[in-house]
Short mmCIF file of N, CA and C in Angstrom, two decimals:
data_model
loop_
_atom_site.label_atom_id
_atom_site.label_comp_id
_atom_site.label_asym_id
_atom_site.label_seq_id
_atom_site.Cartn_x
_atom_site.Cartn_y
_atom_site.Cartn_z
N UNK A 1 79.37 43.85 -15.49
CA UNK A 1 78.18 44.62 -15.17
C UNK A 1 77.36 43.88 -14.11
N UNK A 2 76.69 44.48 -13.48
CA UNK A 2 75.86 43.96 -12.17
C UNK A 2 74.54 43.77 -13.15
N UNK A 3 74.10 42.76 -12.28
CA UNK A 3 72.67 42.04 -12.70
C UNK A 3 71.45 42.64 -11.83
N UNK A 4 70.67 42.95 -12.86
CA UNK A 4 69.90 43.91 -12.26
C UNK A 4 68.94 43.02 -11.38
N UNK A 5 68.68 43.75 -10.01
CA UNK A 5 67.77 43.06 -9.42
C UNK A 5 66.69 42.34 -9.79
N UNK A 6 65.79 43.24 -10.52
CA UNK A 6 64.09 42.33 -10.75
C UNK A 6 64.81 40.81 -11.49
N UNK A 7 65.96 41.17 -12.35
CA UNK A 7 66.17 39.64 -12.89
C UNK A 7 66.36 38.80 -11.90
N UNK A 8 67.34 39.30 -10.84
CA UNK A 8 67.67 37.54 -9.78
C UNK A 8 66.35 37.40 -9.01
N UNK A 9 65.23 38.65 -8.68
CA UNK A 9 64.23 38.05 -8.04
C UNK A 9 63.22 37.02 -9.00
N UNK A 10 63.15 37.62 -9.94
CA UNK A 10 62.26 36.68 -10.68
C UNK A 10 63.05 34.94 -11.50
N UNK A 11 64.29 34.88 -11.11
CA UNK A 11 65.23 33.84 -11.53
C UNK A 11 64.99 32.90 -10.05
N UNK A 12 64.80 33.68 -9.09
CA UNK A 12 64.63 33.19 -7.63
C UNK A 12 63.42 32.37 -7.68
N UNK A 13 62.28 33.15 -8.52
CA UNK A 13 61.12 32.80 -8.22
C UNK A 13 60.95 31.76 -9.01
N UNK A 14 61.34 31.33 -10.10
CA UNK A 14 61.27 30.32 -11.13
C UNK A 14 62.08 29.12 -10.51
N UNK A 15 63.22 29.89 -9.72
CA UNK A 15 63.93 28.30 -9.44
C UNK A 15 63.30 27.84 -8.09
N UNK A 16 62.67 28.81 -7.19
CA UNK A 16 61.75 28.39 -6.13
C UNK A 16 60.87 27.02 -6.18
N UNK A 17 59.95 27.41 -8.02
CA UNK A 17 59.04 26.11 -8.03
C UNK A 17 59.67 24.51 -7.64
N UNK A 18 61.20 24.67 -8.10
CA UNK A 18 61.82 23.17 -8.39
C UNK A 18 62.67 22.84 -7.22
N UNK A 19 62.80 23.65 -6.43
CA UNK A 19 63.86 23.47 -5.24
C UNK A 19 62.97 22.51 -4.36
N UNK A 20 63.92 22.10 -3.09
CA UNK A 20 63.28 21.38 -2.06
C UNK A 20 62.96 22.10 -0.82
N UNK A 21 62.12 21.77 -0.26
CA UNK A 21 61.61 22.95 1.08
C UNK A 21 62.97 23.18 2.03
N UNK A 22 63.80 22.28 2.01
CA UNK A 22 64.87 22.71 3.14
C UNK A 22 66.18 23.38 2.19
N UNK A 23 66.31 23.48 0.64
CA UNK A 23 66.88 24.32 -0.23
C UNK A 23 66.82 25.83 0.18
N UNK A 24 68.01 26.51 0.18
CA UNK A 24 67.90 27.85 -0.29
C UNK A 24 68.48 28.24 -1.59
N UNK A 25 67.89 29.66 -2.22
CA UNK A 25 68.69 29.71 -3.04
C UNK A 25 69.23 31.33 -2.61
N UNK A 26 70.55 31.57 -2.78
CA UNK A 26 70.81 33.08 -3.38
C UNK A 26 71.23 33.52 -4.65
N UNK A 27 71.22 34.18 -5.05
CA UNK A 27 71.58 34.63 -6.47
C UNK A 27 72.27 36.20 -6.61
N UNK A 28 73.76 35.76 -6.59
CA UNK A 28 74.91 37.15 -5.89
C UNK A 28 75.66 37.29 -7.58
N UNK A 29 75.96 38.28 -7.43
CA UNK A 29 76.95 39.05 -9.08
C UNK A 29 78.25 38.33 -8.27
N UNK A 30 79.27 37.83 -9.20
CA UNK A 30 80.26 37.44 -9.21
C UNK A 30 81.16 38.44 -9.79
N UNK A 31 82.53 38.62 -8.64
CA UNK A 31 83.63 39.30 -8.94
C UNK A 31 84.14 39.11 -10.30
N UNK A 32 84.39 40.13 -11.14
CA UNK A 32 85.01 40.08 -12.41
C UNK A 32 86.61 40.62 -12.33
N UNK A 33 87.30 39.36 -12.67
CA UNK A 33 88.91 39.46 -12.27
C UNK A 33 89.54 39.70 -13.65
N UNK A 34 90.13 40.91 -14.10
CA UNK A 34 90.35 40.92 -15.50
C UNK A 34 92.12 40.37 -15.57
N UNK A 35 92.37 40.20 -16.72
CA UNK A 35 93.53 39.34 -16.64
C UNK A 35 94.51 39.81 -17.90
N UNK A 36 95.58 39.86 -18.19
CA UNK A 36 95.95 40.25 -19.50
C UNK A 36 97.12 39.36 -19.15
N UNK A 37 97.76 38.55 -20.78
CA UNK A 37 98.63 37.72 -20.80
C UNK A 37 100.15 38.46 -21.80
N UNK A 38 100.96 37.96 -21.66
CA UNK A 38 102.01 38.37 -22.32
C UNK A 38 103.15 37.11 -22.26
N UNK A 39 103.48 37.25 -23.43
CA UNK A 39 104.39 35.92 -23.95
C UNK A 39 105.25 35.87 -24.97
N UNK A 40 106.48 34.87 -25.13
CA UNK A 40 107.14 35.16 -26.08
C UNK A 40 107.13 33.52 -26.39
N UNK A 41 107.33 33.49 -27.48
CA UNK A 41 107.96 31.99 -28.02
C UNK A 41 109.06 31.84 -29.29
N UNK A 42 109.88 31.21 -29.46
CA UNK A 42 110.86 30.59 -30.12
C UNK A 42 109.98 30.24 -31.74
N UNK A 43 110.10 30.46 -32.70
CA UNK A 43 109.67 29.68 -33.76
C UNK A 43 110.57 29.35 -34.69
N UNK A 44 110.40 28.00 -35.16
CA UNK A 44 110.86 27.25 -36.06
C UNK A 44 111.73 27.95 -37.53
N UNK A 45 112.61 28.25 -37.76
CA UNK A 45 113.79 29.05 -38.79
C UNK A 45 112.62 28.47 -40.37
N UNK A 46 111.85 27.03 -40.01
CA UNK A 46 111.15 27.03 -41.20
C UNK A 46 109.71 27.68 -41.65
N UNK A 47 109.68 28.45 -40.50
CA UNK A 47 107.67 28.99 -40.61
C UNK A 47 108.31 30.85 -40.63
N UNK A 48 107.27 31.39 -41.40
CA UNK A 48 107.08 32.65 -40.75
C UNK A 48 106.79 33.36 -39.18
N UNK A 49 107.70 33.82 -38.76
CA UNK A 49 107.46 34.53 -37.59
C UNK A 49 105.96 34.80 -37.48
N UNK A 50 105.70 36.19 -38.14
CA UNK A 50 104.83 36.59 -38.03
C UNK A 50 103.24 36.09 -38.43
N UNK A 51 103.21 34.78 -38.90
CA UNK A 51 101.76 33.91 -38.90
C UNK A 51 101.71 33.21 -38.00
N UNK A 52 102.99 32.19 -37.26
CA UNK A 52 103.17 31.37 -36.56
C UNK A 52 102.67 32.25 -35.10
N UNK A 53 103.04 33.46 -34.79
CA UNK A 53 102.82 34.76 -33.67
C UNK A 53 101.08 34.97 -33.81
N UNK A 54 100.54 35.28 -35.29
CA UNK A 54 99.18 35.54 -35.09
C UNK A 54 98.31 34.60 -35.02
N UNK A 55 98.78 32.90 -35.34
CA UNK A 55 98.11 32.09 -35.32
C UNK A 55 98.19 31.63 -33.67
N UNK A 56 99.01 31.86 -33.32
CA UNK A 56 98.91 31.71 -31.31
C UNK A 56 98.35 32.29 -30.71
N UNK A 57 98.29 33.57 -31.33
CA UNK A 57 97.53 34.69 -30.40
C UNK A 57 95.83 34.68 -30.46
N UNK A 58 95.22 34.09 -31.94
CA UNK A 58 94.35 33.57 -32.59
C UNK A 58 93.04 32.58 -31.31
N UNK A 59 94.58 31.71 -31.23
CA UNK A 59 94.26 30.45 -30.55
C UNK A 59 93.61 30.97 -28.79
N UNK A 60 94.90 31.94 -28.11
CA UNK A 60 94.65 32.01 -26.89
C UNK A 60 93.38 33.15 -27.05
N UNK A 61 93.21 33.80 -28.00
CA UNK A 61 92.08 34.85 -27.86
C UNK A 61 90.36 33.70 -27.83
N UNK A 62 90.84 32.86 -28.45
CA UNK A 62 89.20 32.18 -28.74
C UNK A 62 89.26 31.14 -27.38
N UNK A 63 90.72 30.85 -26.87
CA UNK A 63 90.89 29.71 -25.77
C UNK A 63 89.86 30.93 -24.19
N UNK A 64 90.32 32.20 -24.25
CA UNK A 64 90.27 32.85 -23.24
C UNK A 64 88.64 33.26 -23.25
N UNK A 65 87.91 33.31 -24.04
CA UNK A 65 86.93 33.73 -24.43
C UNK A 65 86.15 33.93 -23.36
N UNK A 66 85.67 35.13 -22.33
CA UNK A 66 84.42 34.52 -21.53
C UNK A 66 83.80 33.21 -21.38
N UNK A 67 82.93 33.22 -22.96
CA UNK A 67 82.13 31.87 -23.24
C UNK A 67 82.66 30.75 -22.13
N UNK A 68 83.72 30.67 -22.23
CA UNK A 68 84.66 29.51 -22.11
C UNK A 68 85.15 29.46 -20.36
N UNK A 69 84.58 29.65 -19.43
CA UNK A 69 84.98 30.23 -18.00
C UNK A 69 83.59 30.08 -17.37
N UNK A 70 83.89 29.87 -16.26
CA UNK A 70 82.23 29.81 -15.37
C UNK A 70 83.02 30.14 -14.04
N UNK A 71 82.26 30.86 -13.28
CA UNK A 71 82.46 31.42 -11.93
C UNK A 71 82.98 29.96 -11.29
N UNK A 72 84.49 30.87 -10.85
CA UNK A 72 85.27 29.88 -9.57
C UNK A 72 86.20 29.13 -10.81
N UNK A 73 86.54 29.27 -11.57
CA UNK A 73 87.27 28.32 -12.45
C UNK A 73 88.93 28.69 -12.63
N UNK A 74 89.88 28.15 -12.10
CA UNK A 74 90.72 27.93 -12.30
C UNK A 74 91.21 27.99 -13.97
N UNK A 75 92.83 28.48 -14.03
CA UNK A 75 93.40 28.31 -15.26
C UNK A 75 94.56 27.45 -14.69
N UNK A 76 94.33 26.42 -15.76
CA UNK A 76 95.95 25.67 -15.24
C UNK A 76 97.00 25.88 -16.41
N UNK A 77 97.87 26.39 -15.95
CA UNK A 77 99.12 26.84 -16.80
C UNK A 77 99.62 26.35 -17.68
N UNK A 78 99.75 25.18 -17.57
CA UNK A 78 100.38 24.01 -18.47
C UNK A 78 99.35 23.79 -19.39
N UNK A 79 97.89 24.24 -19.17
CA UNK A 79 97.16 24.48 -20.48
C UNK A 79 97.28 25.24 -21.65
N UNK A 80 97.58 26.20 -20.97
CA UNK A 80 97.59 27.29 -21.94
C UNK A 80 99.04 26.97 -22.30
N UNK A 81 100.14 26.50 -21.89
CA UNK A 81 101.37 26.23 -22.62
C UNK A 81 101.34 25.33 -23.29
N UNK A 82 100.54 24.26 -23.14
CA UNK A 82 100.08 22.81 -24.16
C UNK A 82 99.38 23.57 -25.45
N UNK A 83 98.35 24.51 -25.27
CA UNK A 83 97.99 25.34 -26.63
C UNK A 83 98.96 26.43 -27.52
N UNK A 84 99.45 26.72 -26.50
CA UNK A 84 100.47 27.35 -27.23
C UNK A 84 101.52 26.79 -28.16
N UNK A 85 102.25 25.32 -27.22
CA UNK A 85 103.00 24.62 -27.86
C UNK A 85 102.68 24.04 -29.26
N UNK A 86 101.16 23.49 -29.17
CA UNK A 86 100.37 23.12 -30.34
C UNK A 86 100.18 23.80 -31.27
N UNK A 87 100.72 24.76 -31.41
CA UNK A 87 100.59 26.08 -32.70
C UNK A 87 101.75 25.27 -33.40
N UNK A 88 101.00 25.33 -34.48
CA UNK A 88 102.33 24.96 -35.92
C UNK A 88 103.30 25.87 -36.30
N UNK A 89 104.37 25.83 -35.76
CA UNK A 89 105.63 26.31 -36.00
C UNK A 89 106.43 26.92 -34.61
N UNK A 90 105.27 26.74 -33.56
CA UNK A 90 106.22 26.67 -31.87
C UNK A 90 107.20 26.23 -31.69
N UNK A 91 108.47 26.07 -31.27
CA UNK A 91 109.83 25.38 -30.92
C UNK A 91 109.33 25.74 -29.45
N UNK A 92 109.32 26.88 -29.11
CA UNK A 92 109.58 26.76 -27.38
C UNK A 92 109.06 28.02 -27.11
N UNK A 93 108.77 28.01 -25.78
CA UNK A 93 108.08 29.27 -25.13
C UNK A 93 109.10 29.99 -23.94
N UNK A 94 109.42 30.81 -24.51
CA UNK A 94 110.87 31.83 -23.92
C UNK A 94 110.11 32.74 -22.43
N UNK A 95 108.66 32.84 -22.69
CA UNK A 95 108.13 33.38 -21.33
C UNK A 95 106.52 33.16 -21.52
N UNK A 96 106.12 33.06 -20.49
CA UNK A 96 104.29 33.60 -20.63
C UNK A 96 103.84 33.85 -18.79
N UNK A 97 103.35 35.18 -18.98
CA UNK A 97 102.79 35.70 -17.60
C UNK A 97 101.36 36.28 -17.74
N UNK A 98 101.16 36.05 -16.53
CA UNK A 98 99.66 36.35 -16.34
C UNK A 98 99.77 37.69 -15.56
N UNK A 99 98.81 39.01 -15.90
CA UNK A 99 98.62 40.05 -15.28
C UNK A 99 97.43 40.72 -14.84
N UNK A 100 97.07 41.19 -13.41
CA UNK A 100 95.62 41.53 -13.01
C UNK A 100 95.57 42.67 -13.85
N UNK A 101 94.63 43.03 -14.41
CA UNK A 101 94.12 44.27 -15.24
C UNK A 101 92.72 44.93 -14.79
N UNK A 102 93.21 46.15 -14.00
CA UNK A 102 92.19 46.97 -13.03
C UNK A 102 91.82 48.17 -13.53
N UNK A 103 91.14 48.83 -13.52
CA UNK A 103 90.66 49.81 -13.73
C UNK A 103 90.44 50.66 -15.27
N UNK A 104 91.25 52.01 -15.34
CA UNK A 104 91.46 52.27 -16.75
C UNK A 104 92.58 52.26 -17.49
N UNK A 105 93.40 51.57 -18.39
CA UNK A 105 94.80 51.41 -18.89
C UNK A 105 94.40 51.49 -20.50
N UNK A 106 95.51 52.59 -20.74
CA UNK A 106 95.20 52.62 -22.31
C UNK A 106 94.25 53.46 -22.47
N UNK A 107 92.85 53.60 -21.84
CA UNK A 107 91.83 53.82 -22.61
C UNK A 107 90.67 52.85 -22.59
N UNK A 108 90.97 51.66 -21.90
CA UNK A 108 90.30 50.62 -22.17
C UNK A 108 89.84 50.45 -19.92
N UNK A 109 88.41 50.11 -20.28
CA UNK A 109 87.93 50.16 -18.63
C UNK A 109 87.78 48.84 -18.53
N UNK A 110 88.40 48.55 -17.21
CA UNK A 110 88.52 47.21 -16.74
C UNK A 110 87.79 47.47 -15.59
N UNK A 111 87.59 45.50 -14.77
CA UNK A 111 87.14 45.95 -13.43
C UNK A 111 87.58 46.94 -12.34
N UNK A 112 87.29 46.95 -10.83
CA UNK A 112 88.21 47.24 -10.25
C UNK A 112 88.75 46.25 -9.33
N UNK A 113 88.56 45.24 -9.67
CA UNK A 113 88.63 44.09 -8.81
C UNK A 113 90.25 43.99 -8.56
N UNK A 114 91.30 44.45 -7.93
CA UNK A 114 92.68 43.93 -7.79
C UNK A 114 93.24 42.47 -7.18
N UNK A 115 93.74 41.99 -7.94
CA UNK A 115 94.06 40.60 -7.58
C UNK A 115 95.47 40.16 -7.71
N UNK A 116 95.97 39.20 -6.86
CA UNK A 116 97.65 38.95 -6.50
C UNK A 116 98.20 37.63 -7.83
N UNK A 117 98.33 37.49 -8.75
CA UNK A 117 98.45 37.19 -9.51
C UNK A 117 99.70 35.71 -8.69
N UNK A 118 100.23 36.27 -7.91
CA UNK A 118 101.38 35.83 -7.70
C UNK A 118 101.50 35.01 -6.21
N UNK A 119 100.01 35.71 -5.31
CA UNK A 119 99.71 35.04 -4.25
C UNK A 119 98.93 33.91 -4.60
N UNK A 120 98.39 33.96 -5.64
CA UNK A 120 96.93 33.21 -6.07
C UNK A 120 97.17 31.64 -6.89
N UNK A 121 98.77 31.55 -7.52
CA UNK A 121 98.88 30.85 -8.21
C UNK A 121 99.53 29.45 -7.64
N UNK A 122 99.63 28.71 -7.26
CA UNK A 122 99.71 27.48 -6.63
C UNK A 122 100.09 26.11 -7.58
N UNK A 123 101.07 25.77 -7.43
CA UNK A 123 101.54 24.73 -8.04
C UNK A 123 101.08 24.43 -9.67
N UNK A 124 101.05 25.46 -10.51
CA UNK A 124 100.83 25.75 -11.83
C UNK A 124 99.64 25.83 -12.22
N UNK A 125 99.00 26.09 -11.10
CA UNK A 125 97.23 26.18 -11.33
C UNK A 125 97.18 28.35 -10.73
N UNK A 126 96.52 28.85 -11.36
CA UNK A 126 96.27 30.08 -10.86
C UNK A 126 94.73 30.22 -10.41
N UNK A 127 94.81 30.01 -9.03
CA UNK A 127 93.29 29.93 -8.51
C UNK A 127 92.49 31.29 -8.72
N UNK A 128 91.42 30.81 -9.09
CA UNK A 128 90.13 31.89 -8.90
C UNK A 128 88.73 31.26 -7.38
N UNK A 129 88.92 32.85 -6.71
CA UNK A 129 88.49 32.94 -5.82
C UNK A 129 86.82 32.36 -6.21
N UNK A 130 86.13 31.83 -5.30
CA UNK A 130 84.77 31.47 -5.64
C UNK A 130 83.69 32.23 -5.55
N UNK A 131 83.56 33.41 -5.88
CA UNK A 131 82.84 34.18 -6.05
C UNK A 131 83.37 35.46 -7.10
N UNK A 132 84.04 34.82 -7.96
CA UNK A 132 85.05 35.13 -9.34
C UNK A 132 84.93 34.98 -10.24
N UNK A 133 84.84 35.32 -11.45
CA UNK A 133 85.55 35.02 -12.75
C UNK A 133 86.43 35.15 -13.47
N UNK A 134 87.19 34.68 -13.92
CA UNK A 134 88.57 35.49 -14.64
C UNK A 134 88.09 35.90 -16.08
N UNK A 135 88.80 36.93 -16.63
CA UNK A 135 88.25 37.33 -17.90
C UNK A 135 89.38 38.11 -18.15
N UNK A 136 88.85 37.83 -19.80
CA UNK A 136 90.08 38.50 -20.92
C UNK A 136 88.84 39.33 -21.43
N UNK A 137 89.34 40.63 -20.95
CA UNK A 137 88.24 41.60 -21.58
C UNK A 137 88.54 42.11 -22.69
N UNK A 138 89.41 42.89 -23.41
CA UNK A 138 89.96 43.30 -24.87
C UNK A 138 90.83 42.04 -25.05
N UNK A 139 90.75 40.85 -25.63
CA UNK A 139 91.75 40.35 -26.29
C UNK A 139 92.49 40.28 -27.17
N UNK A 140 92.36 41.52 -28.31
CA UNK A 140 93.26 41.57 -29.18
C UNK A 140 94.38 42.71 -28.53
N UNK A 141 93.98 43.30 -27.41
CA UNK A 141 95.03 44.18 -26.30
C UNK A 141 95.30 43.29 -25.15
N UNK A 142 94.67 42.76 -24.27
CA UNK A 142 95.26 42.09 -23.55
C UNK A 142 95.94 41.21 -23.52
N UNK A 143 96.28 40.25 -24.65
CA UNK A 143 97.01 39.18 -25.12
C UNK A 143 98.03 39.48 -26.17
N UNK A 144 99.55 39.53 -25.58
CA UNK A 144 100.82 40.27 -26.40
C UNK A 144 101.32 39.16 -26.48
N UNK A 145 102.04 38.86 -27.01
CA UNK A 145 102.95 37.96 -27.85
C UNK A 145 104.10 38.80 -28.69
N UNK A 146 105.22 38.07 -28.48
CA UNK A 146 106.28 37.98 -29.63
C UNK A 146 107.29 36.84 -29.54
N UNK A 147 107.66 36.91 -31.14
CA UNK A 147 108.41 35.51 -31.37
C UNK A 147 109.54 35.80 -31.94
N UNK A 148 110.61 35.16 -31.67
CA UNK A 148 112.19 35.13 -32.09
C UNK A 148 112.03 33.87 -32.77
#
């Protein structure tokens, strides 16, 4: 959602008092880049499939959280496969992809922000543009999982 004007003028005006005379400030809405993940992993012949699957999905839903992201922030891959791996009863991760999620799918309204998932990602880091955020907007839909 866009930030309504009177807020950034009066956010302007408060941070005015503390700035330095040769400071500017602007105060711009940041692109909202929606993202949906999908993954499979291997689990252990000694755990249940299906806890070992909801306890991962658990993990990346609270890992992905807005909260957890600040404009311009990078995901590095090998993070989210280090959390994943760390789930009790992981053996191995058979796939995990990242997908731009635009508009309306399902039923569910996303940004319209379209983004190259595939241009963007750079040596296991998936860059976010600086005037961006990445976001997991439905995470109990945007984040699929299954386990063999």
């Amino acid at each position: 959602s866009i930030t309504p004007d009177a807020l950034k003028k009066n956010l302007k005006l408060f941070i005015n008092e503390f700035r330095m005379i040769t400071d500017a400030v602007d105060i711009l809405d940041a692109n909202i880049i929606n993202l949906g993940i999908d993954f499979s992993i291997v689990v252990s012949s000694k755990t249940n499939k299906t806890v070992v699957l909801n306890n991962t999905l658990k993990r990346l839903i609270n890992f992905f959280k807005i909260d957890n992201f600040h404009i311009a922030q990078s995901i590095i891959i090998d993070e989210v496969k280090s959390l994943i791996y760390n789930t009790e009863g992981v053996v191995s991760i058979n796939g995990l992809k990242f997908n731009n999620l635009a508009n309306v799918i399902g039923g569910r309204t996303y940004s319209n922000e379209a983004f190259s998932i595939e241009k963007n990602t750079l040596k296991g880091i998936l860059i976010c543009p600086d005037n961006s955020i990445f976001e997991v907007r439905y995470g109990t839909s945007d984040i699929r999982g299954s386990a063999t």
